[in-house]
Amino acid sequence: MARSRAIPVLVLLGLLAVASMVAFMTVGARGRWDFILPFRGAKLAAMLLVAYSIAVSTVLFQTISNNRILTPSIMGFDALYMLIQTVVVFFFGAAQFAIAGPNIMFLAEVVVMVTFSGLLYRWLLSGEMRSLHLLMLVGIVFGVFFRSLSGLMQRMIDPNEFVTLQDRFFASFNTIHTELLLLAFAAVLAVTAVGWRLLHTFDVLALGRENAINLGVAHKRAITIILVLVTILVSVSTALVGPVTFFGLLVANLAYQVTGTSKHTVVLPAAILLAVICLVAGQMVLERIFAFNTALSVIIEFLGGITFIVLLLRRSVR
């Protein structure tokens, strides 16, 4: 029954995703198509990369942590990104962003975030089974620590440089460096190739550590590999457009609800399609109807935050 329900749901989501992309590329187009198509196409490619990265990383992280209210971003990822930006401005000045170039900054941000997150998640999840409270507590502590350091340095920098810095604290799908798309695509493609070979273990890992080991899965090795994949995906997404904390939580839980199953062969494509619909259709409505009067990331974070609170309340009731 779940499979018979999942197939039409995936088809419907696929049609909505295609319709959203077509609408984004064509609605309100005025002028030369040889300019409009490459310009909008670059933004569309960036949104597709971000949607794919956030959806896949969130579903996989929830699988290995055996909890659907967790996302990698909750574990202090956005705070680390803000700290990196603040450190650069504090020690080198805001002009360093232009001097270093987007490619260097992108690579530096990805390397730092992958290194930190890989060490943190491997320590918390790949050894003995840790409690959910410890996992969230460590993430919150690191997030508070990074935000405290960022706040201290922000109070000491020049106000004009702080204005430049503040713009980088919010996810933006309007000012995307197209030269970063090739690097981001290569990283996501490599992660997908490795993850595809582990696809058969995802459902087993969702059963828990003891059950996975009893069913013949090399639990520690699989968890370590998945953690590396998750951190790369989240790092690429964050470095490309900025921090989006609750978006993954929103699309992952919607995917579980609309498909009615926990099988990763269904949930993963559903989460990806939902993320594409939310980002592409949301950006199209924002640009064509509201004329950039608000930021898409603000709306996404608001809805994702509400989803997180609802999930916490439902869990406490249970």
mmCIF file of C-alpha atoms in Angstrom:
data_model
loop_
_atom_site.group_PDB
_atom_site.id
_atom_site.type_symbol
_atom_site.label_atom_id
_atom_site.label_comp_id
_atom_site.label_asym_id
_atom_site.label_seq_id
_atom_site.Cartn_x
_atom_site.Cartn_y
_atom_site.Cartn_z
ATOM 1 C CA MET A 1 0.000 0.000 0.000
ATOM 2 C CA ALA A 2 2.814 2.385 0.833
ATOM 3 C CA ARG A 3 4.516 1.688 -2.495
ATOM 4 C CA SER A 4 1.285 2.147 -4.464
ATOM 5 C CA ARG A 5 0.815 5.486 -2.714
ATOM 6 C CA ALA A 6 4.424 6.590 -3.160
ATOM 7 C CA ILE A 7 4.540 6.236 -6.948
ATOM 8 C CA PRO A 8 1.738 8.731 -7.762
ATOM 9 C CA VAL A 9 3.069 11.077 -5.080
ATOM 10 C CA LEU A 10 6.525 11.079 -6.680
ATOM 11 C CA VAL A 11 5.009 11.605 -10.132
ATOM 12 C CA LEU A 12 2.940 14.527 -8.873
ATOM 13 C CA LEU A 13 5.933 16.082 -7.105
ATOM 14 C CA GLY A 14 8.026 15.628 -10.243
ATOM 15 C CA LEU A 15 5.424 17.409 -12.371
ATOM 16 C CA LEU A 16 5.189 20.255 -9.846
ATOM 17 C CA ALA A 17 8.973 20.577 -9.761
ATOM 18 C CA VAL A 18 9.174 20.740 -13.564
ATOM 19 C CA ALA A 19 6.328 23.270 -13.655
ATOM 20 C CA SER A 20 8.114 25.393 -11.056
ATOM 21 C CA MET A 21 11.334 25.394 -13.078
ATOM 22 C CA VAL A 22 9.547 26.255 -16.317
ATOM 23 C CA ALA A 23 7.643 29.069 -14.600
ATOM 24 C CA PHE A 24 10.834 30.436 -13.064
ATOM 25 C CA MET A 25 12.543 30.519 -16.466
ATOM 26 C CA THR A 26 9.637 32.038 -18.431
ATOM 27 C CA VAL A 27 7.216 34.044 -16.251
ATOM 28 C CA GLY A 28 7.775 37.792 -16.539
ATOM 29 C CA ALA A 29 10.534 37.387 -19.134
ATOM 30 C CA ARG A 30 11.011 40.574 -21.100
ATOM 31 C CA GLY A 31 13.882 41.264 -23.421
ATOM 32 C CA ARG A 32 16.385 39.082 -25.194
ATOM 33 C CA TRP A 33 16.168 35.361 -24.474
ATOM 34 C CA ASP A 34 19.902 34.924 -25.047
ATOM 35 C CA PHE A 35 20.403 37.017 -21.892
ATOM 36 C CA ILE A 36 17.390 35.869 -19.859
ATOM 37 C CA LEU A 37 17.968 32.124 -20.182
ATOM 38 C CA PRO A 38 21.643 32.081 -19.067
ATOM 39 C CA PHE A 39 20.945 34.597 -16.272
ATOM 40 C CA ARG A 40 17.978 32.730 -14.842
ATOM 41 C CA GLY A 41 19.534 29.375 -15.662
ATOM 42 C CA ALA A 42 22.521 30.057 -13.401
ATOM 43 C CA LYS A 43 20.220 30.950 -10.491
ATOM 44 C CA LEU A 44 18.093 27.884 -11.176
ATOM 45 C CA ALA A 45 21.166 25.634 -11.190
ATOM 46 C CA ALA A 46 22.281 27.059 -7.837
ATOM 47 C CA MET A 47 18.840 26.508 -6.305
ATOM 48 C CA LEU A 48 18.760 22.935 -7.582
ATOM 49 C CA LEU A 49 22.176 22.235 -6.053
ATOM 50 C CA VAL A 50 21.127 23.746 -2.725
ATOM 51 C CA ALA A 51 17.782 21.897 -2.724
ATOM 52 C CA TYR A 52 19.478 18.585 -3.465
ATOM 53 C CA SER A 53 22.247 19.086 -0.904
ATOM 54 C CA ILE A 54 19.995 20.161 1.960
ATOM 55 C CA ALA A 55 17.338 17.506 1.342
ATOM 56 C CA VAL A 56 19.755 14.578 1.045
ATOM 57 C CA SER A 57 21.987 15.663 3.929
ATOM 58 C CA THR A 58 19.025 16.133 6.289
ATOM 59 C CA VAL A 59 17.412 12.780 5.502
ATOM 60 C CA LEU A 60 20.728 10.939 5.903
ATOM 61 C CA PHE A 61 21.579 12.749 9.125
ATOM 62 C CA GLN A 62 18.184 11.867 10.576
ATOM 63 C CA THR A 63 18.782 8.265 9.526
ATOM 64 C CA ILE A 64 22.089 7.853 11.333
ATOM 65 C CA SER A 65 20.905 9.800 14.399
ATOM 66 C CA ASN A 66 17.585 7.866 14.447
ATOM 67 C CA ASN A 67 15.627 11.052 15.045
ATOM 68 C CA ARG A 68 13.532 13.215 12.725
ATOM 69 C CA ILE A 69 13.833 16.493 14.591
ATOM 70 C CA LEU A 70 17.563 16.863 13.978
ATOM 71 C CA THR A 71 19.339 18.534 11.083
ATOM 72 C CA PRO A 72 23.060 19.139 10.557
ATOM 73 C CA SER A 73 22.476 22.902 10.693
ATOM 74 C CA ILE A 74 21.041 22.703 14.214
ATOM 75 C CA MET A 75 24.386 21.382 15.412
ATOM 76 C CA GLY A 76 26.090 24.785 15.121
ATOM 77 C CA PHE A 77 26.812 24.766 11.395
ATOM 78 C CA ASP A 78 25.355 28.194 10.677
ATOM 79 C CA ALA A 79 27.156 29.660 13.699
ATOM 80 C CA LEU A 80 30.484 28.313 12.394
ATOM 81 C CA TYR A 81 29.801 29.854 8.981
ATOM 82 C CA MET A 82 29.139 33.232 10.610
ATOM 83 C CA LEU A 83 32.305 32.885 12.678
ATOM 84 C CA ILE A 84 34.377 32.239 9.540
ATOM 85 C CA GLN A 85 32.992 35.367 7.881
ATOM 86 C CA THR A 86 33.583 37.422 11.013
ATOM 87 C CA VAL A 87 37.169 36.207 11.441
ATOM 88 C CA VAL A 88 37.997 37.138 7.846
ATOM 89 C CA VAL A 89 36.635 40.672 8.256
ATOM 90 C CA PHE A 90 38.140 41.119 11.722
ATOM 91 C CA PHE A 91 41.699 40.181 10.776
ATOM 92 C CA PHE A 92 41.859 41.065 7.073
ATOM 93 C CA GLY A 93 39.031 43.541 6.406
ATOM 94 C CA ALA A 94 35.888 43.321 4.284
ATOM 95 C CA ALA A 95 37.924 44.005 1.142
ATOM 96 C CA GLN A 96 39.488 40.566 1.534
ATOM 97 C CA PHE A 97 36.310 39.002 0.140
ATOM 98 C CA ALA A 98 36.926 40.753 -3.166
ATOM 99 C CA ILE A 99 40.712 40.220 -3.107
ATOM 100 C CA ALA A 100 40.569 36.495 -2.380
ATOM 101 C CA GLY A 101 37.789 35.904 -4.882
ATOM 102 C CA PRO A 102 34.704 33.721 -4.513
ATOM 103 C CA ASN A 103 36.518 30.479 -5.428
ATOM 104 C CA ILE A 104 39.121 30.795 -2.651
ATOM 105 C CA MET A 105 36.516 31.805 -0.073
ATOM 106 C CA PHE A 106 34.240 28.966 -1.132
ATOM 107 C CA LEU A 107 36.994 26.354 -0.816
ATOM 108 C CA ALA A 108 38.200 27.759 2.522
ATOM 109 C CA GLU A 109 34.687 27.763 4.000
ATOM 110 C CA VAL A 110 33.989 24.213 2.816
ATOM 111 C CA VAL A 111 37.296 22.870 4.172
ATOM 112 C CA VAL A 112 36.852 24.471 7.606
ATOM 113 C CA MET A 113 33.221 23.407 7.992
ATOM 114 C CA VAL A 114 33.834 19.868 6.761
ATOM 115 C CA THR A 115 36.774 19.441 9.137
ATOM 116 C CA PHE A 116 34.878 20.705 12.181
ATOM 117 C CA SER A 117 31.633 18.894 11.431
ATOM 118 C CA GLY A 118 33.338 15.636 10.552
ATOM 119 C CA LEU A 119 35.180 15.580 13.869
ATOM 120 C CA LEU A 120 32.098 16.566 15.876
ATOM 121 C CA TYR A 121 29.645 14.147 14.302
ATOM 122 C CA ARG A 122 32.093 11.260 14.247
ATOM 123 C CA TRP A 123 32.796 11.725 17.958
ATOM 124 C CA LEU A 124 29.118 11.911 18.858
ATOM 125 C CA LEU A 125 27.632 9.238 16.647
ATOM 126 C CA SER A 126 30.150 6.718 15.337
ATOM 127 C CA GLY A 127 31.370 5.347 18.661
ATOM 128 C CA GLU A 128 29.159 4.054 21.411
ATOM 129 C CA MET A 129 25.525 5.011 21.153
ATOM 130 C CA ARG A 130 25.081 8.505 22.561
ATOM 131 C CA SER A 131 21.891 10.010 23.859
ATOM 132 C CA LEU A 132 19.864 12.496 21.865
ATOM 133 C CA HIS A 133 20.164 15.033 24.669
ATOM 134 C CA LEU A 134 23.968 14.876 24.617
ATOM 135 C CA LEU A 135 23.999 15.255 20.839
ATOM 136 C CA MET A 136 21.819 18.353 20.884
ATOM 137 C CA LEU A 137 23.565 19.790 23.943
ATOM 138 C CA VAL A 138 27.022 19.603 22.363
ATOM 139 C CA GLY A 139 25.711 21.184 19.160
ATOM 140 C CA ILE A 140 24.013 23.990 21.061
ATOM 141 C CA VAL A 141 27.130 24.595 23.178
ATOM 142 C CA PHE A 142 29.341 24.871 20.118
ATOM 143 C CA GLY A 143 26.771 27.101 18.431
ATOM 144 C CA VAL A 144 26.639 29.439 21.426
ATOM 145 C CA PHE A 145 30.441 29.459 21.638
ATOM 146 C CA PHE A 146 30.826 30.361 17.959
ATOM 147 C CA ARG A 147 28.129 33.038 18.162
ATOM 148 C CA SER A 148 29.767 34.526 21.260
ATOM 149 C CA LEU A 149 33.116 34.788 19.487
ATOM 150 C CA SER A 150 31.414 36.275 16.433
ATOM 151 C CA GLY A 151 29.534 38.815 18.562
ATOM 152 C CA LEU A 152 32.705 39.859 20.365
ATOM 153 C CA MET A 153 34.607 40.474 17.149
ATOM 154 C CA GLN A 154 31.647 42.189 15.486
ATOM 155 C CA ARG A 155 31.587 44.777 18.266
ATOM 156 C CA MET A 156 35.229 45.557 17.617
ATOM 157 C CA ILE A 157 35.225 45.975 13.833
ATOM 158 C CA ASP A 158 34.530 49.118 11.851
ATOM 159 C CA PRO A 159 30.772 49.862 11.445
ATOM 160 C CA ASN A 160 31.128 50.149 7.660
ATOM 161 C CA GLU A 161 32.731 46.723 7.478
ATOM 162 C CA PHE A 162 30.037 45.339 9.753
ATOM 163 C CA VAL A 163 27.403 46.360 7.182
ATOM 164 C CA THR A 164 29.236 44.343 4.531
ATOM 165 C CA LEU A 165 29.592 41.444 6.934
ATOM 166 C CA GLN A 166 25.928 41.478 7.921
ATOM 167 C CA ASP A 167 24.832 40.851 4.331
ATOM 168 C CA ARG A 168 26.648 37.511 4.391
ATOM 169 C CA PHE A 169 24.777 36.238 7.439
ATOM 170 C CA PHE A 170 21.557 35.560 5.531
ATOM 171 C CA ALA A 171 21.012 33.047 2.750
ATOM 172 C CA SER A 172 20.607 34.797 -0.577
ATOM 173 C CA PHE A 173 19.551 33.266 -3.881
ATOM 174 C CA ASN A 174 19.881 36.549 -5.749
ATOM 175 C CA THR A 175 23.646 37.168 -5.534
ATOM 176 C CA ILE A 176 25.150 33.798 -6.459
ATOM 177 C CA HIS A 177 28.614 33.621 -7.984
ATOM 178 C CA THR A 178 28.121 31.520 -11.096
ATOM 179 C CA GLU A 179 31.814 30.568 -11.140
ATOM 180 C CA LEU A 180 31.190 28.527 -7.981
ATOM 181 C CA LEU A 181 28.592 26.304 -9.622
ATOM 182 C CA LEU A 182 31.144 24.048 -11.269
ATOM 183 C CA LEU A 183 32.994 23.430 -7.986
ATOM 184 C CA ALA A 184 29.733 22.854 -6.121
ATOM 185 C CA PHE A 185 28.431 20.512 -8.815
ATOM 186 C CA ALA A 186 31.657 18.473 -8.779
ATOM 187 C CA ALA A 187 31.485 18.080 -4.990
ATOM 188 C CA VAL A 188 27.803 17.086 -5.050
ATOM 189 C CA LEU A 189 28.394 14.648 -7.908
ATOM 190 C CA ALA A 190 31.227 12.953 -6.017
ATOM 191 C CA VAL A 191 29.070 12.660 -2.889
ATOM 192 C CA THR A 192 26.197 11.220 -4.936
ATOM 193 C CA ALA A 193 28.459 8.599 -6.520
ATOM 194 C CA VAL A 194 29.647 7.402 -3.106
ATOM 195 C CA GLY A 195 26.181 7.605 -1.536
ATOM 196 C CA TRP A 196 24.625 5.597 -4.360
ATOM 197 C CA ARG A 197 26.839 2.636 -3.474
ATOM 198 C CA LEU A 198 25.564 2.794 0.123
ATOM 199 C CA LEU A 199 21.901 3.155 -0.779
ATOM 200 C CA HIS A 200 21.100 -0.423 0.207
ATOM 201 C CA THR A 201 22.328 0.196 3.778
ATOM 202 C CA PHE A 202 20.268 3.297 4.574
ATOM 203 C CA ASP A 203 17.080 1.427 5.507
ATOM 204 C CA VAL A 204 19.066 -0.962 7.686
ATOM 205 C CA LEU A 205 20.874 1.872 9.484
ATOM 206 C CA ALA A 206 17.497 3.436 10.258
ATOM 207 C CA LEU A 207 16.693 0.381 12.394
ATOM 208 C CA GLY A 208 19.346 1.357 14.924
ATOM 209 C CA ARG A 209 22.926 0.427 15.721
ATOM 210 C CA GLU A 210 22.305 -3.018 17.239
ATOM 211 C CA ASN A 211 19.899 -4.142 14.523
ATOM 212 C CA ALA A 212 22.190 -2.898 11.757
ATOM 213 C CA ILE A 213 25.149 -4.801 13.202
ATOM 214 C CA ASN A 214 23.048 -7.961 13.606
ATOM 215 C CA LEU A 215 22.000 -7.691 9.945
ATOM 216 C CA GLY A 216 25.616 -7.620 8.784
ATOM 217 C CA VAL A 217 26.250 -3.898 8.248
ATOM 218 C CA ALA A 218 29.669 -2.527 9.194
ATOM 219 C CA HIS A 219 28.018 0.152 11.308
ATOM 220 C CA LYS A 220 31.014 2.269 12.275
ATOM 221 C CA ARG A 221 32.392 2.362 8.732
ATOM 222 C CA ALA A 222 28.990 3.166 7.186
ATOM 223 C CA ILE A 223 28.282 5.908 9.727
ATOM 224 C CA THR A 224 31.704 7.485 9.174
ATOM 225 C CA ILE A 225 31.247 7.573 5.402
ATOM 226 C CA ILE A 226 27.734 9.000 5.651
ATOM 227 C CA LEU A 227 28.898 11.682 8.091
ATOM 228 C CA VAL A 228 31.559 12.766 5.617
ATOM 229 C CA LEU A 229 28.967 12.906 2.821
ATOM 230 C CA VAL A 230 26.543 14.889 4.973
ATOM 231 C CA THR A 231 29.145 17.431 6.040
ATOM 232 C CA ILE A 232 30.308 17.982 2.453
ATOM 233 C CA LEU A 233 26.750 18.536 1.218
ATOM 234 C CA VAL A 234 25.855 20.966 4.004
ATOM 235 C CA SER A 235 29.174 22.787 3.670
ATOM 236 C CA VAL A 236 28.726 23.232 -0.080
ATOM 237 C CA SER A 237 25.168 24.498 0.380
ATOM 238 C CA THR A 238 26.099 26.915 3.164
ATOM 239 C CA ALA A 239 29.165 28.261 1.370
ATOM 240 C CA LEU A 240 27.173 28.715 -1.842
ATOM 241 C CA VAL A 241 24.176 30.717 -0.565
ATOM 242 C CA GLY A 242 24.552 31.073 3.211
ATOM 243 C CA PRO A 243 23.007 29.352 6.251
ATOM 244 C CA VAL A 244 19.499 27.898 5.995
ATOM 245 C CA THR A 245 18.849 26.274 9.354
ATOM 246 C CA PHE A 246 15.368 24.750 9.240
ATOM 247 C CA PHE A 247 14.774 24.195 5.522
ATOM 248 C CA GLY A 248 16.031 20.612 5.587
ATOM 249 C CA LEU A 249 13.829 19.793 8.580
ATOM 250 C CA LEU A 250 10.811 21.125 6.702
ATOM 251 C CA VAL A 251 11.272 19.185 3.450
ATOM 252 C CA ALA A 252 12.441 15.960 5.104
ATOM 253 C CA ASN A 253 9.413 15.697 7.383
ATOM 254 C CA LEU A 254 7.062 16.686 4.561
ATOM 255 C CA ALA A 255 8.583 13.868 2.503
ATOM 256 C CA TYR A 256 7.867 11.339 5.253
ATOM 257 C CA GLN A 257 4.307 12.606 5.575
ATOM 258 C CA VAL A 258 3.320 12.705 1.899
ATOM 259 C CA THR A 259 4.899 9.355 0.969
ATOM 260 C CA GLY A 260 3.731 7.443 4.049
ATOM 261 C CA THR A 261 6.905 5.350 4.136
ATOM 262 C CA SER A 262 10.427 5.430 5.540
ATOM 263 C CA LYS A 263 12.107 3.686 2.598
ATOM 264 C CA HIS A 264 14.972 5.823 1.377
ATOM 265 C CA THR A 265 14.375 4.969 -2.273
ATOM 266 C CA VAL A 266 11.106 6.891 -1.902
ATOM 267 C CA VAL A 267 11.845 9.460 0.815
ATOM 268 C CA LEU A 268 15.070 10.794 -0.740
ATOM 269 C CA PRO A 269 13.596 11.689 -4.161
ATOM 270 C CA ALA A 270 10.456 13.049 -2.481
ATOM 271 C CA ALA A 271 12.518 15.314 -0.199
ATOM 272 C CA ILE A 272 14.602 16.514 -3.163
ATOM 273 C CA LEU A 273 11.513 17.318 -5.249
ATOM 274 C CA LEU A 274 9.850 19.110 -2.333
ATOM 275 C CA ALA A 275 12.994 21.166 -1.782
ATOM 276 C CA VAL A 276 13.089 22.094 -5.476
ATOM 277 C CA ILE A 277 9.435 23.118 -5.439
ATOM 278 C CA CYS A 278 9.840 25.223 -2.293
ATOM 279 C CA LEU A 279 12.968 27.029 -3.481
ATOM 280 C CA VAL A 280 12.178 27.515 -7.161
ATOM 281 C CA ALA A 281 8.476 28.294 -6.832
ATOM 282 C CA GLY A 282 9.115 30.445 -3.762
ATOM 283 C CA GLN A 283 11.822 32.446 -5.510
ATOM 284 C CA MET A 284 9.620 32.871 -8.590
ATOM 285 C CA VAL A 285 6.720 34.214 -6.506
ATOM 286 C CA LEU A 286 9.086 36.449 -4.554
ATOM 287 C CA GLU A 287 10.632 37.977 -7.672
ATOM 288 C CA ARG A 288 7.617 38.214 -9.969
ATOM 289 C CA ILE A 289 4.787 38.989 -7.510
ATOM 290 C CA PHE A 290 6.343 40.609 -4.422
ATOM 291 C CA ALA A 291 9.178 42.329 -6.337
ATOM 292 C CA PHE A 292 11.900 41.365 -3.827
ATOM 293 C CA ASN A 293 10.047 42.968 -0.890
ATOM 294 C CA THR A 294 11.213 40.161 1.375
ATOM 295 C CA ALA A 295 13.860 37.431 1.433
ATOM 296 C CA LEU A 296 12.964 33.843 0.611
ATOM 297 C CA SER A 297 15.256 32.558 3.353
ATOM 298 C CA VAL A 298 13.254 34.485 5.979
ATOM 299 C CA ILE A 299 10.011 32.798 4.913
ATOM 300 C CA ILE A 300 11.665 29.366 4.777
ATOM 301 C CA GLU A 301 13.210 29.776 8.213
ATOM 302 C CA PHE A 302 9.864 30.905 9.639
ATOM 303 C CA LEU A 303 8.000 27.863 8.286
ATOM 304 C CA GLY A 304 10.839 25.521 9.209
ATOM 305 C CA GLY A 305 10.992 26.905 12.740
ATOM 306 C CA ILE A 306 7.269 26.326 13.187
ATOM 307 C CA THR A 307 7.724 22.763 11.931
ATOM 308 C CA PHE A 308 10.520 22.193 14.434
ATOM 309 C CA ILE A 309 8.370 23.455 17.335
ATOM 310 C CA VAL A 310 5.417 21.289 16.247
ATOM 311 C CA LEU A 311 7.645 18.204 16.073
ATOM 312 C CA LEU A 312 9.041 18.904 19.533
ATOM 313 C CA LEU A 313 5.550 19.326 20.982
ATOM 314 C CA ARG A 314 4.297 16.133 19.347
ATOM 315 C CA ARG A 315 7.323 14.228 20.652
ATOM 316 C CA SER A 316 6.824 15.535 24.206
ATOM 317 C CA VAL A 317 3.163 14.488 24.119
ATOM 318 C CA ARG A 318 4.163 10.989 23.049
#
